[in-house]
Tab-separated table of C-alpha atoms in Angstrom:
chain	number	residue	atom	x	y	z
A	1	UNK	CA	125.022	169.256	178.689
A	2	UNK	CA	122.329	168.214	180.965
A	3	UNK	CA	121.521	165.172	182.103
A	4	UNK	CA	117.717	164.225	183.557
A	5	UNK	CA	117.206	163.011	187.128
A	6	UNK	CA	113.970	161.591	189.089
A	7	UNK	CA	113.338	162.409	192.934
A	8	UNK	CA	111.663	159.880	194.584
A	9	UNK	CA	110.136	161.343	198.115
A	10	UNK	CA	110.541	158.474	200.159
A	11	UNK	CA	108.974	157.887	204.029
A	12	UNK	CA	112.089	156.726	205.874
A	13	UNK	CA	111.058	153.411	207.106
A	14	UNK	CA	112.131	149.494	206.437
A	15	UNK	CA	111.732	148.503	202.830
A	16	UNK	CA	111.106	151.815	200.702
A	17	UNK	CA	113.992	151.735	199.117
A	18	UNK	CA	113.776	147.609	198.296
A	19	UNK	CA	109.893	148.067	196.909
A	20	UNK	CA	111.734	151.704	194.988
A	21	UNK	CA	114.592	149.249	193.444
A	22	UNK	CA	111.383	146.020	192.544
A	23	UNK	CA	108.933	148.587	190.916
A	24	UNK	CA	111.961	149.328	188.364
A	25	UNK	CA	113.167	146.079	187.831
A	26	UNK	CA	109.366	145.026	186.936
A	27	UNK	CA	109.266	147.669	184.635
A	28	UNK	CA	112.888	146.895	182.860
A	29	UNK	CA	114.766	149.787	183.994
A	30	UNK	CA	118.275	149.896	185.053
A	31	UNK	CA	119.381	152.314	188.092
A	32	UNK	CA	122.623	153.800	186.929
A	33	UNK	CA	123.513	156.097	189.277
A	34	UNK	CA	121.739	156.912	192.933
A	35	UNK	CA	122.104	158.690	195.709
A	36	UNK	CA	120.009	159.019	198.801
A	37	UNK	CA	119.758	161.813	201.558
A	38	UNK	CA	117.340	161.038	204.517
A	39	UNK	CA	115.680	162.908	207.350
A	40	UNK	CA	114.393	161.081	210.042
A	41	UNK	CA	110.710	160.947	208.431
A	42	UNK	CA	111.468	160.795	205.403
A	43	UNK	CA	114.297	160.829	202.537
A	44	UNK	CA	114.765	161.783	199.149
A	45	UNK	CA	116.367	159.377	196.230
A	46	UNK	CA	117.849	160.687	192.962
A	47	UNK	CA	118.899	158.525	190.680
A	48	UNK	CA	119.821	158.636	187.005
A	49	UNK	CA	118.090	155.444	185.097
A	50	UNK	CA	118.306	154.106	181.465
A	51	UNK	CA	114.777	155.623	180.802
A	52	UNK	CA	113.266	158.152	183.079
A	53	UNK	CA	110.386	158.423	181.377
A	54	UNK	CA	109.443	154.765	182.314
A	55	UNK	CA	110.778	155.276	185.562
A	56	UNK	CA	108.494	157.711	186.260
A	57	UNK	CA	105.488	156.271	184.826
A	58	UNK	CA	106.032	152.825	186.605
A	59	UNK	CA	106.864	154.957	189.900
A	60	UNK	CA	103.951	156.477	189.538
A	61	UNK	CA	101.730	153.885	188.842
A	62	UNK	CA	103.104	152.020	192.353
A	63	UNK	CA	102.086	155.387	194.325
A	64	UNK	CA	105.625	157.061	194.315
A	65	UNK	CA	105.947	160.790	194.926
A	66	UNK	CA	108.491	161.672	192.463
A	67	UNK	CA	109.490	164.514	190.316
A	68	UNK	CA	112.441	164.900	187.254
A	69	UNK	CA	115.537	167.617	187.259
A	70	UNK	CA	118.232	168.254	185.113
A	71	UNK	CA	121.134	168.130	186.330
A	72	UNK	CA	124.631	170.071	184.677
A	73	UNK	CA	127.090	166.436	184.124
A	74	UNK	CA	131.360	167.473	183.349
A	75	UNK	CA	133.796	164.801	183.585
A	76	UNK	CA	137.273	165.116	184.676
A	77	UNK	CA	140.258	162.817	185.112
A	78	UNK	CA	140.103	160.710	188.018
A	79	UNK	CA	142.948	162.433	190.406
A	80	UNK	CA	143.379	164.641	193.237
A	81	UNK	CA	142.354	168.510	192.386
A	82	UNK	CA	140.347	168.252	189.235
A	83	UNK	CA	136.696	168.468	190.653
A	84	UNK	CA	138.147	171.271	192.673
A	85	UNK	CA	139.582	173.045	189.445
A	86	UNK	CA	136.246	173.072	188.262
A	87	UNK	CA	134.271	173.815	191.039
A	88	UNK	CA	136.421	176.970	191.927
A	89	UNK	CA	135.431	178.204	188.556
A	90	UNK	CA	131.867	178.020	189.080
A	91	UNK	CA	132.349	179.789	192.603
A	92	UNK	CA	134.030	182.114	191.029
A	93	UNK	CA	131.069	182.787	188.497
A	94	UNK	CA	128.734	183.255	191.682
A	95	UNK	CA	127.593	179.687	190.664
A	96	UNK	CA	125.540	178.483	193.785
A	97	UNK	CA	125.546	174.128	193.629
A	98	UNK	CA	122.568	173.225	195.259
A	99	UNK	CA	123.705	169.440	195.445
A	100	UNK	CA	125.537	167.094	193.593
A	101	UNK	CA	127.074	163.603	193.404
A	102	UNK	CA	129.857	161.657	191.323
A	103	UNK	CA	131.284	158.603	190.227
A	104	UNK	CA	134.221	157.593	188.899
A	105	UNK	CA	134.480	155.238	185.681
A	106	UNK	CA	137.557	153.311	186.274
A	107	UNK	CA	138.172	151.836	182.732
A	108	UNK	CA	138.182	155.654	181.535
A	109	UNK	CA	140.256	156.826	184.534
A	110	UNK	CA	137.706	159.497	184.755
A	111	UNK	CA	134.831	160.643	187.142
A	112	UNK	CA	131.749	161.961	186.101
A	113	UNK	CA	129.932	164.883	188.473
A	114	UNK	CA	126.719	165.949	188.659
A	115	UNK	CA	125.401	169.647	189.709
A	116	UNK	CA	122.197	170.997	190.415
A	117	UNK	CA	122.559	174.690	190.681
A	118	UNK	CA	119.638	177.645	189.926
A	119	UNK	CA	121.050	178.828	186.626
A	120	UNK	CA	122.031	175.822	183.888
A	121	UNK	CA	122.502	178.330	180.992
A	122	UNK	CA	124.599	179.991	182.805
A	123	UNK	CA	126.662	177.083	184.458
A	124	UNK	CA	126.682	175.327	181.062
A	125	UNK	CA	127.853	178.396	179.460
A	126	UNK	CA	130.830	179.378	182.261
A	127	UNK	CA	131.841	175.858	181.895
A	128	UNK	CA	131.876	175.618	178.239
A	129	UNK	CA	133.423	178.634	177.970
A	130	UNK	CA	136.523	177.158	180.265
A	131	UNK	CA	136.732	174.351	178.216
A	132	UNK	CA	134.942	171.569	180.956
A	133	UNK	CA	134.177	168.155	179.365
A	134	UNK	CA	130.225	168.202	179.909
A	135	UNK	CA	128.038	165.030	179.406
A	136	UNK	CA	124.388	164.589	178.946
A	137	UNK	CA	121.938	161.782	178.501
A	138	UNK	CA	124.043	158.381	178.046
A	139	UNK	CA	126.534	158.902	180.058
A	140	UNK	CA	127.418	155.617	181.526
């Protein structure tokens, strides 16, 4: 399953992220997931929201530079090993992960990961095929 995520390009100075975080909650849209990885002139955010489409169009309108990527989600059970187990499988594959970030759902006792690698079909199909519990859209 995939699961869509804006890029905001960010300049890496005081405040970006604070006016990122007001332009969403003016437009009604909940950040559910985020993750941030800076240079020193400037940084990229990814974050999965309620409604992208929104996201992106209030973004937008404030003069972000952003973009939208899907992103391969699996969950696993929250203990040692089990991101590896799946991971190895996708190495295995020749699966290259470009990036990806997780969080763990502690009322499920699970953690949800998400991948960005060069192939989806693929990925989603390997994983599928090994019997991976994807998510898409929703998954909070």
């Amino acid at each position: 399953m995939l699961v869509n995520q804006i890029a905001v390009f960010l300049e890496n100075r005081s405040g970006r992220i604070c006016d990122f975080s007001r332009v969403l909650k003016e437009a009604g849209v909940n950040i559910q997931a985020m993750s941030i990885a800076d240079t020193t002139e400037y940084g990229i955010l990814r974050a999965i929201t309620d409604d992208n489409q929104k996201a992106l169009a209030a973004l937008k309108a404030n003069g972000f530079n952003t973009a939208a990527t899907d992103l391969i989600g699996f969950q696993v059970d929250d203990k040692p090993g089990e991101m590896y187990h799946v991971l190895k499988i996708l190495e295995d594959a020749g699966i290259n992960i470009g990036y990806l970030y997780s969080f763990a759902r502690t009322a499920k006792k699970s953690a949800v990961i998400l991948i960005k690698v060069d192939d989806n079909d693929a990925a989603v199909k390997i994983l599928s095929d090994h019997g991976i519990d994807l998510v898409g859209e929703g998954i909070l």
